[in-house]
Coordinates of C-alpha atoms in Angstrom, one line a residue:
M128 CA 61.5 -68.8 -34.0
R129 CA 62.3 -65.2 -35.0
T130 CA 59.5 -62.7 -34.4
A131 CA 60.5 -59.5 -36.1
R132 CA 62.0 -61.6 -38.8
R133 CA 59.8 -62.6 -41.6
D134 CA 56.6 -64.5 -41.6
T135 CA 54.9 -61.6 -43.3
P136 CA 56.4 -58.4 -44.7
K137 CA 54.5 -56.6 -42.0
S138 CA 56.1 -58.6 -39.2
L139 CA 52.9 -60.0 -37.6
L140 CA 54.6 -62.3 -35.2
T141 CA 56.2 -59.9 -32.7
R142 CA 55.4 -61.9 -29.7
L143 CA 56.2 -65.5 -30.6
L144 CA 59.0 -66.2 -28.2
T145 CA 57.7 -64.3 -25.2
G146 CA 58.8 -66.3 -22.2
V147 CA 60.6 -69.0 -24.2
A148 CA 64.0 -67.9 -23.1
A149 CA 63.1 -68.5 -19.5
L150 CA 61.6 -71.9 -20.2
I151 CA 64.3 -73.4 -22.5
G152 CA 66.2 -74.8 -19.6
L153 CA 63.1 -76.6 -18.4
V154 CA 62.2 -78.3 -21.7
V155 CA 61.9 -82.0 -21.5
V156 CA 61.6 -83.8 -24.9
G157 CA 60.5 -87.3 -25.6
A158 CA 62.9 -89.9 -26.7
L159 CA 62.6 -91.3 -30.2
C160 CA 62.4 -95.1 -30.7
P161 CA 65.7 -96.9 -31.5
A162 CA 66.6 -97.3 -35.1
A163 CA 66.2 -101.0 -34.9
A164 CA 62.5 -100.6 -34.2
L165 CA 62.1 -98.3 -37.1
A166 CA 63.5 -100.5 -39.9
Q167 CA 60.1 -100.6 -41.7
S168 CA 59.9 -100.7 -45.5
P169 CA 57.3 -98.3 -46.9
G170 CA 54.3 -100.0 -48.5
A171 CA 54.4 -97.9 -51.6
R172 CA 57.1 -95.7 -53.2
A173 CA 56.7 -92.4 -55.0
T174 CA 57.8 -92.5 -58.6
G175 CA 60.2 -89.6 -58.0
L176 CA 61.6 -88.1 -54.8
H177 CA 61.0 -90.6 -52.0
I178 CA 62.2 -91.7 -48.6
D179 CA 64.2 -94.9 -48.1
D180 CA 65.9 -95.9 -44.8
G181 CA 65.6 -92.4 -43.4
R182 CA 67.1 -90.7 -46.5
L183 CA 65.6 -88.5 -49.2
L184 CA 66.3 -90.1 -52.6
E185 CA 65.6 -89.3 -56.1
G186 CA 63.6 -91.7 -58.3
N187 CA 66.9 -93.2 -59.6
G188 CA 68.1 -93.9 -56.0
N189 CA 70.5 -91.0 -55.9
D190 CA 70.8 -89.6 -52.3
F191 CA 69.6 -86.0 -52.5
V192 CA 70.7 -83.4 -49.9
M193 CA 68.8 -80.1 -50.1
R194 CA 71.0 -77.0 -50.1
G195 CA 69.0 -73.9 -50.7
V196 CA 66.9 -71.0 -49.5
N197 CA 63.4 -69.8 -48.8
H198 CA 61.7 -67.4 -51.2
A199 CA 58.6 -65.3 -50.2
H200 CA 56.8 -65.7 -53.5
T201 CA 53.3 -65.0 -52.3
W202 CA 54.3 -61.5 -51.0
Y203 CA 56.6 -60.7 -53.9
P204 CA 55.0 -62.5 -57.0
G205 CA 56.9 -60.2 -59.4
E206 CA 60.3 -61.3 -58.2
T207 CA 60.4 -64.3 -60.5
Q208 CA 64.1 -63.7 -61.3
S209 CA 64.9 -64.8 -57.8
L210 CA 64.9 -68.5 -58.7
A211 CA 67.5 -68.0 -61.4
D212 CA 69.6 -65.9 -59.0
V213 CA 69.7 -68.4 -56.2
K214 CA 70.5 -71.2 -58.7
A215 CA 73.4 -69.1 -60.0
L216 CA 74.8 -68.9 -56.5
G217 CA 74.8 -72.7 -56.2
A218 CA 71.5 -73.7 -54.6
N219 CA 69.8 -77.0 -55.6
T220 CA 66.5 -76.4 -53.8
V221 CA 64.1 -73.5 -53.2
R222 CA 61.3 -73.5 -50.6
V223 CA 58.5 -71.3 -52.0
V224 CA 56.1 -69.4 -49.8
L225 CA 52.4 -69.8 -51.0
S226 CA 49.1 -68.9 -49.6
D227 CA 45.9 -71.0 -49.5
G228 CA 43.8 -67.9 -49.3
H229 CA 42.9 -68.1 -45.6
R230 CA 45.2 -65.2 -44.6
W231 CA 46.7 -63.8 -47.7
S232 CA 45.8 -63.8 -51.4
E233 CA 45.5 -67.3 -52.6
N234 CA 48.1 -68.4 -55.2
S235 CA 46.1 -69.8 -58.1
P236 CA 46.7 -73.1 -59.9
D237 CA 48.1 -71.2 -62.8
D238 CA 50.5 -69.3 -60.6
V239 CA 51.7 -72.5 -58.8
A240 CA 52.1 -74.2 -62.2
A241 CA 54.3 -71.3 -63.3
V242 CA 56.4 -71.5 -60.1
V243 CA 57.0 -75.2 -60.7
D244 CA 58.0 -74.6 -64.3
Q245 CA 60.4 -71.9 -63.2
C246 CA 62.0 -74.2 -60.6
K247 CA 62.4 -76.8 -63.3
A248 CA 63.8 -74.4 -65.8
N249 CA 66.4 -73.3 -63.3
R250 CA 67.2 -76.9 -62.3
L251 CA 65.9 -76.5 -58.7
I252 CA 64.0 -78.9 -56.6
C253 CA 60.8 -77.1 -55.5
V254 CA 59.5 -77.3 -52.0
L255 CA 56.0 -75.7 -52.0
E256 CA 54.6 -74.6 -48.6
V257 CA 51.4 -73.0 -47.4
H258 CA 52.3 -70.2 -45.0
D259 CA 48.8 -69.4 -43.6
T260 CA 49.1 -72.0 -40.9
T261 CA 51.9 -70.2 -39.1
G262 CA 51.4 -70.2 -35.3
Y263 CA 47.9 -71.8 -35.3
G264 CA 46.4 -72.0 -31.8
E265 CA 48.3 -68.9 -30.7
D266 CA 47.8 -66.5 -33.6
A267 CA 44.1 -66.1 -34.2
A268 CA 44.7 -65.2 -37.9
A269 CA 46.3 -68.6 -38.7
G270 CA 44.6 -71.2 -40.8
T271 CA 44.3 -74.9 -40.1
L272 CA 46.2 -77.8 -41.6
D273 CA 42.9 -79.2 -42.8
H274 CA 42.3 -76.1 -44.8
A275 CA 45.8 -76.3 -46.2
A276 CA 45.3 -79.9 -47.2
D277 CA 42.1 -78.9 -49.1
Y278 CA 44.2 -76.3 -50.9
W279 CA 46.7 -78.9 -52.0
I280 CA 44.0 -81.2 -53.2
G281 CA 42.7 -78.4 -55.3
L282 CA 46.1 -78.3 -56.9
K283 CA 46.3 -82.0 -57.6
D284 CA 46.0 -81.6 -61.4
V285 CA 48.9 -79.1 -61.3
L286 CA 51.1 -81.2 -59.2
A287 CA 50.4 -84.7 -60.6
G288 CA 53.4 -86.0 -62.5
E289 CA 55.8 -83.6 -60.7
E290 CA 56.9 -86.0 -58.1
D291 CA 60.5 -85.9 -59.4
Y292 CA 60.6 -82.2 -58.8
V293 CA 58.2 -81.1 -56.1
V294 CA 58.0 -81.7 -52.3
V295 CA 54.7 -80.7 -50.6
N296 CA 55.3 -78.9 -47.3
I297 CA 51.7 -79.1 -45.9
G298 CA 51.8 -76.0 -43.7
N299 CA 54.4 -73.7 -42.3
E300 CA 55.0 -73.8 -38.5
P301 CA 51.4 -75.0 -38.0
W302 CA 51.2 -74.5 -34.2
G303 CA 52.3 -71.9 -31.8
N304 CA 53.5 -72.2 -28.2
T305 CA 50.0 -72.7 -26.8
D306 CA 49.2 -76.4 -26.2
P307 CA 51.7 -77.6 -28.8
A308 CA 50.6 -81.2 -28.1
G309 CA 47.6 -80.4 -30.2
W310 CA 49.9 -80.5 -33.3
T311 CA 50.1 -84.3 -33.6
E312 CA 46.5 -85.2 -34.5
P313 CA 45.8 -82.6 -37.2
T314 CA 49.2 -83.3 -38.7
I315 CA 48.3 -87.0 -39.0
A316 CA 44.9 -86.2 -40.4
A317 CA 46.3 -83.9 -43.1
I318 CA 48.8 -86.5 -44.2
E319 CA 46.1 -89.1 -44.4
K320 CA 43.8 -86.7 -46.3
L321 CA 46.5 -86.1 -49.0
R322 CA 47.3 -89.7 -49.4
A323 CA 43.6 -90.6 -49.7
A324 CA 43.3 -88.0 -52.4
G325 CA 46.1 -89.8 -54.3
F326 CA 49.1 -87.7 -53.7
Q327 CA 52.4 -89.6 -54.1
H328 CA 54.8 -86.7 -53.5
T329 CA 57.2 -86.6 -50.7
I330 CA 55.4 -84.7 -47.9
M331 CA 57.2 -82.4 -45.5
V332 CA 55.7 -81.5 -42.1
D333 CA 56.9 -78.6 -39.9
A334 CA 57.2 -78.7 -36.1
P335 CA 55.1 -76.9 -33.6
N336 CA 56.4 -74.1 -31.3
W337 CA 56.5 -71.8 -34.3
G338 CA 58.6 -74.5 -36.0
Q339 CA 61.3 -74.9 -33.3
D340 CA 59.8 -77.8 -31.3
W341 CA 61.4 -76.5 -28.1
Q342 CA 59.0 -78.6 -26.1
G343 CA 59.8 -81.7 -28.1
V344 CA 56.3 -82.6 -29.3
M345 CA 57.4 -83.5 -32.9
R346 CA 60.5 -85.3 -31.6
A347 CA 58.4 -87.4 -29.2
N348 CA 55.6 -88.1 -31.8
A349 CA 57.7 -88.4 -34.9
Q350 CA 57.3 -92.2 -35.2
S351 CA 53.5 -92.2 -34.9
V352 CA 53.3 -89.4 -37.5
Y353 CA 55.6 -91.2 -39.9
D354 CA 53.7 -94.4 -39.5
A355 CA 50.5 -92.6 -40.5
D356 CA 51.8 -92.2 -44.0
P357 CA 51.1 -95.5 -45.9
T358 CA 53.8 -94.6 -48.5
G359 CA 56.5 -93.8 -46.0
N360 CA 57.4 -90.7 -48.1
L361 CA 57.4 -88.2 -45.2
I362 CA 60.2 -85.9 -44.1
F363 CA 60.2 -83.8 -40.9
S364 CA 61.3 -80.1 -40.9
I365 CA 62.7 -78.4 -37.9
H366 CA 63.1 -74.6 -38.0
M367 CA 66.2 -73.3 -36.0
Y368 CA 66.3 -69.8 -34.7
S369 CA 67.1 -68.3 -31.3
V370 CA 66.1 -71.4 -29.4
Y371 CA 69.1 -73.2 -31.0
D372 CA 71.9 -71.1 -29.6
T373 CA 74.2 -73.9 -28.4
A374 CA 75.9 -76.7 -30.3
Q375 CA 74.6 -79.3 -27.9
E376 CA 70.9 -78.4 -28.6
I377 CA 71.5 -78.6 -32.3
T378 CA 73.4 -81.8 -32.5
D379 CA 71.2 -83.6 -30.0
Y380 CA 68.0 -82.7 -31.9
L381 CA 69.3 -83.7 -35.4
Q382 CA 71.2 -86.8 -34.2
A383 CA 68.1 -88.1 -32.4
F384 CA 66.2 -88.3 -35.7
V385 CA 69.2 -89.8 -37.5
D386 CA 69.7 -92.4 -34.8
A387 CA 66.0 -93.3 -35.0
G388 CA 66.1 -93.7 -38.8
L389 CA 63.7 -90.9 -39.4
P390 CA 64.2 -88.3 -42.2
I391 CA 64.7 -84.7 -41.2
L392 CA 66.1 -81.4 -42.6
I393 CA 66.5 -77.9 -41.3
G394 CA 63.6 -76.3 -43.3
E395 CA 64.3 -72.8 -42.0
F396 CA 67.1 -71.2 -40.0
G397 CA 68.7 -67.9 -39.3
G398 CA 72.0 -66.7 -38.0
P399 CA 71.9 -63.1 -36.9
A400 CA 71.4 -62.5 -33.2
D401 CA 68.2 -60.9 -31.9
Q402 CA 66.8 -60.0 -28.5
W403 CA 66.1 -63.7 -27.7
G404 CA 69.6 -65.0 -28.4
D405 CA 72.2 -65.7 -31.0
P406 CA 71.5 -68.8 -33.2
D407 CA 74.5 -71.1 -33.7
E408 CA 74.3 -71.3 -37.5
D409 CA 77.9 -72.6 -37.8
T410 CA 76.9 -75.7 -35.9
M411 CA 73.6 -76.0 -37.8
M412 CA 75.4 -76.0 -41.1
A413 CA 78.4 -78.1 -40.0
T414 CA 76.1 -80.8 -38.4
A415 CA 73.8 -80.8 -41.5
E416 CA 76.9 -81.5 -43.6
R417 CA 78.3 -84.1 -41.2
L418 CA 75.0 -86.0 -41.1
R419 CA 74.3 -85.2 -44.8
L420 CA 71.0 -83.5 -44.0
G421 CA 69.3 -80.8 -46.0
Y422 CA 69.1 -77.1 -45.0
L423 CA 67.1 -74.2 -46.4
A424 CA 68.1 -70.7 -45.1
W425 CA 65.6 -68.0 -44.4
S426 CA 65.3 -66.0 -46.6
W427 CA 66.3 -64.7 -50.0
S428 CA 65.0 -61.1 -49.6
G429 CA 62.0 -58.9 -48.6
N430 CA 62.1 -59.4 -44.8
T431 CA 60.7 -56.6 -42.6
D432 CA 63.8 -57.3 -40.5
P433 CA 66.4 -56.9 -43.2
V434 CA 69.2 -58.6 -41.2
L435 CA 67.7 -61.8 -42.4
D436 CA 67.8 -60.9 -46.1
L437 CA 70.4 -63.0 -47.9
A438 CA 70.3 -60.5 -50.8
L439 CA 69.4 -56.9 -50.4
D440 CA 66.5 -55.7 -52.5
F441 CA 66.5 -59.0 -54.4
D442 CA 69.9 -58.1 -55.9
P443 CA 72.2 -61.1 -56.1
S444 CA 75.2 -58.8 -56.4
R445 CA 74.4 -57.3 -53.0
L446 CA 74.6 -60.2 -50.6
S447 CA 74.4 -59.3 -46.9
S448 CA 76.9 -60.7 -44.4
W449 CA 74.2 -63.4 -43.8
G450 CA 74.0 -64.1 -47.5
E451 CA 77.8 -64.4 -47.8
R452 CA 77.8 -66.8 -44.9
I453 CA 75.2 -69.0 -46.4
F454 CA 76.5 -69.1 -50.0
H455 CA 80.2 -68.8 -49.5
G456 CA 81.1 -69.7 -45.9
A457 CA 82.2 -72.9 -44.4
D458 CA 79.7 -75.7 -45.1
G459 CA 77.8 -73.2 -47.3
I460 CA 75.8 -73.8 -50.4
A461 CA 78.6 -73.1 -52.9
R462 CA 80.8 -75.8 -51.3
T463 CA 78.2 -78.5 -50.5
S464 CA 75.3 -78.3 -53.0
K465 CA 74.9 -80.9 -55.6
E466 CA 72.3 -80.6 -58.4
A467 CA 69.6 -83.2 -58.6
T468 CA 70.4 -85.8 -61.2
V469 CA 66.9 -85.6 -62.6
F470 CA 68.0 -82.4 -64.4
G471 CA 70.5 -84.4 -66.5
G472 CA 73.5 -84.7 -64.2
D473 CA 75.5 -87.8 -63.8
A474 CA 73.4 -90.6 -62.4
P475 CA 74.8 -92.6 -59.5
D476 CA 76.1 -95.5 -61.6
D477 CA 79.3 -95.7 -59.4
A478 CA 78.8 -98.9 -57.4
Q479 CA 82.4 -99.2 -56.2
A480 CA 83.2 -98.1 -52.7
P481 CA 86.5 -96.3 -51.8
T482 CA 89.3 -98.2 -50.3
A483 CA 89.6 -98.1 -46.5
P484 CA 91.6 -95.0 -45.2
G485 CA 94.9 -95.6 -43.4
T486 CA 95.0 -96.0 -39.7
P487 CA 94.4 -92.7 -38.0
V488 CA 97.4 -91.0 -36.2
A489 CA 96.7 -88.7 -33.3
S490 CA 98.3 -85.3 -32.8
A491 CA 97.6 -82.1 -30.8
V492 CA 96.0 -84.1 -28.0
T493 CA 94.5 -81.8 -25.3
D494 CA 92.2 -82.5 -22.4
D495 CA 89.2 -82.1 -24.6
S496 CA 90.2 -82.5 -28.2
V497 CA 92.5 -84.4 -30.7
T498 CA 93.5 -84.0 -34.3
L499 CA 93.5 -87.1 -36.4
G500 CA 95.3 -87.7 -39.7
W501 CA 95.2 -90.7 -42.0
T502 CA 96.4 -91.9 -45.4
A503 CA 93.9 -90.9 -48.0
A504 CA 91.6 -93.5 -49.5
T505 CA 91.3 -94.1 -53.2
D506 CA 88.2 -94.5 -55.4
N507 CA 87.5 -95.3 -59.0
V508 CA 85.7 -92.0 -59.4
G509 CA 86.9 -89.9 -56.5
V510 CA 86.7 -89.7 -52.7
T511 CA 84.5 -86.8 -51.5
G512 CA 84.8 -87.0 -47.8
Y513 CA 85.6 -88.9 -44.6
D514 CA 83.5 -89.8 -41.5
V515 CA 85.3 -90.1 -38.2
V516 CA 83.6 -92.4 -35.7
R517 CA 84.2 -93.1 -32.0
V518 CA 84.1 -96.9 -31.3
G519 CA 83.0 -98.4 -28.1
D520 CA 80.8 -101.1 -26.5
G521 CA 80.1 -102.6 -29.9
A522 CA 78.7 -99.4 -31.3
E523 CA 79.9 -96.4 -33.4
T524 CA 79.1 -92.7 -33.0
E525 CA 80.0 -90.3 -35.8
V526 CA 82.0 -87.4 -34.2
A527 CA 83.5 -85.5 -37.2
A528 CA 83.4 -85.2 -40.9
S529 CA 86.1 -83.8 -43.3
T530 CA 86.7 -83.4 -47.0
T531 CA 90.5 -83.8 -46.3
N532 CA 92.5 -86.5 -44.6
T533 CA 92.6 -84.7 -41.3
A534 CA 89.9 -83.8 -38.7
T535 CA 89.7 -82.4 -35.2
V536 CA 87.4 -84.0 -32.7
T537 CA 86.3 -81.7 -29.9
G538 CA 84.1 -82.0 -26.8
L539 CA 86.1 -84.9 -25.2
T540 CA 86.5 -85.5 -21.5
A541 CA 89.8 -85.1 -19.8
D542 CA 91.9 -88.1 -18.8
T543 CA 89.8 -90.5 -20.9
T544 CA 90.7 -93.1 -23.5
Y545 CA 88.8 -93.0 -26.7
T546 CA 88.9 -95.3 -29.8
F547 CA 88.6 -93.7 -33.2
A548 CA 88.3 -95.0 -36.8
V549 CA 87.6 -93.5 -40.2
Y550 CA 85.4 -94.2 -43.2
A551 CA 85.8 -92.8 -46.7
R552 CA 82.8 -92.0 -49.0
D553 CA 82.3 -91.0 -52.6
A554 CA 79.9 -88.8 -54.5
A555 CA 77.5 -91.7 -55.1
G556 CA 77.2 -92.3 -51.4
N557 CA 79.3 -95.5 -51.3
R558 CA 81.1 -95.9 -48.0
S559 CA 84.4 -97.7 -47.6
A560 CA 85.3 -100.4 -45.1
R561 CA 86.3 -99.0 -41.7
S562 CA 90.0 -98.1 -41.1
A563 CA 92.0 -99.7 -38.4
T564 CA 91.4 -98.0 -35.0
V565 CA 93.6 -95.8 -32.9
D566 CA 93.3 -95.3 -29.1
V567 CA 93.8 -91.8 -27.7
T568 CA 94.0 -90.7 -24.1
T569 CA 93.2 -87.1 -23.5
G570 CA 95.2 -84.9 -21.2
E571 CA 94.5 -84.5 -17.5
G572 CA 93.3 -80.9 -17.9
G573 CA 94.6 -77.6 -16.6
S574 CA 97.4 -77.2 -19.1
T575 CA 98.4 -73.8 -20.5
P576 CA 96.5 -73.0 -23.6
G577 CA 98.5 -72.9 -26.8
T578 CA 98.4 -70.1 -29.4
A579 CA 99.7 -71.8 -32.6
C580 CA 98.0 -71.2 -35.9
S581 CA 98.3 -72.3 -39.5
V582 CA 97.0 -70.6 -42.7
A583 CA 96.2 -72.0 -46.1
Y584 CA 95.8 -69.5 -48.9
R585 CA 94.6 -70.3 -52.4
V586 CA 93.4 -68.6 -55.5
V587 CA 89.9 -69.9 -56.4
G588 CA 89.7 -68.3 -59.8
E589 CA 91.2 -65.5 -61.9
W590 CA 90.1 -63.3 -64.8
P591 CA 91.7 -60.2 -66.5
G592 CA 92.2 -57.7 -63.7
G593 CA 90.6 -59.7 -60.9
F594 CA 90.6 -62.8 -58.9
Q595 CA 88.9 -64.7 -56.1
G596 CA 90.8 -66.0 -53.1
E597 CA 90.3 -68.1 -50.0
I598 CA 92.1 -68.1 -46.7
N599 CA 91.6 -70.9 -44.1
V600 CA 92.8 -69.9 -40.7
R601 CA 93.3 -72.8 -38.3
N602 CA 93.8 -72.6 -34.5
T603 CA 96.3 -75.3 -33.8
G604 CA 96.5 -74.4 -30.1
T605 CA 94.6 -75.7 -27.1
A606 CA 92.3 -72.8 -26.3
P607 CA 89.8 -70.8 -28.4
V608 CA 91.2 -67.6 -30.1
G609 CA 88.9 -64.6 -30.3
P610 CA 88.5 -61.9 -31.1
W611 CA 91.4 -62.0 -33.6
T612 CA 93.2 -60.0 -36.2
L613 CA 94.9 -61.7 -39.2
A614 CA 97.7 -59.8 -41.0
F615 CA 99.5 -60.4 -44.3
A616 CA 100.8 -58.5 -47.3
F617 CA 100.3 -58.6 -51.0
A618 CA 103.5 -58.2 -53.1
D619 CA 102.1 -57.2 -56.4
G620 CA 99.7 -54.4 -55.7
Q621 CA 96.6 -56.7 -55.3
R622 CA 93.6 -55.0 -53.5
I623 CA 90.7 -56.7 -51.8
T624 CA 87.4 -55.4 -53.1
N625 CA 84.9 -57.6 -51.2
M626 CA 85.3 -60.1 -48.4
W627 CA 83.1 -62.5 -46.5
G628 CA 84.0 -64.0 -43.1
G629 CA 85.9 -60.9 -42.1
T630 CA 86.3 -57.2 -42.6
P631 CA 89.6 -56.1 -44.3
A632 CA 91.6 -52.9 -43.9
Q633 CA 94.3 -52.3 -46.4
S634 CA 97.2 -49.8 -46.7
D635 CA 99.2 -50.3 -49.9
G636 CA 100.0 -54.1 -49.8
A637 CA 99.5 -54.6 -46.1
V638 CA 96.2 -56.2 -45.1
S639 CA 94.6 -56.5 -41.7
V640 CA 91.4 -58.6 -41.3
A641 CA 89.0 -58.4 -38.3
P642 CA 86.4 -61.2 -38.0
A643 CA 82.8 -61.2 -38.9
S644 CA 80.3 -62.0 -36.1
Y645 CA 80.1 -65.6 -37.1
T646 CA 83.9 -66.1 -37.3
S647 CA 84.8 -64.1 -34.2
T648 CA 86.1 -67.1 -32.3
I649 CA 88.2 -69.9 -33.7
P650 CA 87.8 -73.0 -31.5
A651 CA 90.8 -75.0 -30.4
G652 CA 91.6 -77.2 -33.3
G653 CA 89.0 -75.4 -35.4
M654 CA 89.1 -73.3 -38.5
V655 CA 87.5 -70.2 -40.1
T656 CA 87.3 -69.5 -43.8
L657 CA 87.7 -66.1 -45.4
G658 CA 86.7 -65.6 -49.0
F659 CA 87.3 -62.5 -51.0
T660 CA 87.4 -61.0 -54.5
G661 CA 90.2 -58.6 -55.5
E662 CA 91.9 -56.6 -58.2
K663 CA 95.2 -57.6 -59.6
G664 CA 97.7 -56.7 -62.3
S665 CA 99.6 -59.1 -64.6
T666 CA 101.1 -61.0 -61.6
N667 CA 99.3 -62.4 -58.6
T668 CA 101.9 -63.7 -56.1
A669 CA 100.4 -65.4 -53.0
P670 CA 101.3 -63.8 -49.6
T671 CA 104.2 -65.7 -48.0
G672 CA 103.6 -64.8 -44.3
F673 CA 100.6 -64.5 -42.0
S674 CA 100.2 -63.6 -38.4
L675 CA 97.2 -64.1 -36.0
N676 CA 97.1 -61.6 -33.2
G677 CA 100.7 -60.8 -33.8
T678 CA 101.9 -64.5 -33.7
A679 CA 103.4 -65.9 -36.9
C680 CA 101.4 -68.8 -38.4
V681 CA 102.6 -71.8 -40.3
T682 CA 101.7 -71.5 -44.0
T683 CA 100.4 -74.7 -45.5

């Protein structure tokens, strides 16, 4: 968890990760039960948002994946325009900070009712959370989950009937690093207290260790906590900050819950580096998209540490680099968010699955990666993505996801034979039959890294005098590239006015782009995306040539 980052505008939690960095390598987490043991049907269903087979669904059965941000309402109650602003940027969910009165001024029933109404008016699913519990057991000012549960019960009349629109997050990060095993019992007790009071909403529970569960307490006890909810409408929330600075830590944690059939989302996360480490937000977002899990970025605005402000001074026209990454970057909100159908969108009446994709064909095989391509599937409505799986010993493991008919699989072992196949899926969540398989044997290792690249350029939208563009830069070589410089030229006097994913320098038509911190390395077989807005005249011819670190790239 970040310390100088946010939990109060006055940055109370300046000591949260003291000693954690030295201990991370020693963490041992409990294993979750296998999925077969967890195939339990909940005894009662919520009338609205609910959990089924480890997934968050709407009342009509639509699979709902949260894509949104956190908003510090309790500290900035006058910033009500923020909900409309995050919606305009594509979010489908907002997690709203409230206080139960233990630590900060209590948000009244009228105030909470107004927040819910504002969420609904802006067509946002509303996750309401009590923040006073943050760091209990380590921070003496923190409140208990029991006190938070009583606060929710006091709001029952406000929240009754809002099950389609509201998720109740009992308490934020309700345990510090001191004796985190103490988290389990009060978490179960709070769940049982809310259900006994008649709450049918989906309930969200945060992890201990200031939300990051680096000692694995929530992971080890997730099944018993889930079983304590007689409705089965419970979702776990992991907060990912500096503890999660490697891809392996992120994928292992999230995949463990998915494999166990237990619902989870990333309820908070940050990207900018701090003194404890550099969170791997690219993997967080990519893995959430691959596994179709929700994520809620911290935080819209108002942090004492402004590096975590998505928008500066609550101004949506002044997104920070962190904000550009979240809203416009790869796997970001603008690309992956889908509005809840409860607001009048198309219901998932598409029951027809896509056809099976063609047999994958391998290319660019190295000692640790392979690029796969296949003939696209077809669908009566439309194919929205593909899942690449590794097949072996009678089981499948998802290893990549793509919205196109190619994908690069990384992290393989040299001189090893793998079997891959592909599924297609549509917007309603229907999945095709599996494609035929392909066997791939990786190289023996030690080969000279390649330096090839390809660039795809497109105009996203145009208006009189201006336009928005996107540049996808792919490393088709066998070694990571970074740092890098991309060079190209505009022919018609176009000028870049704002860019995310990189920093441009322009002289007449010639443009040179240096990477942002989160795009500084392009993995072998990987890709970074640059987005920008620009000025133009009556013509807007696309650049015809690109070079990466002086090497000409293929234009696709």
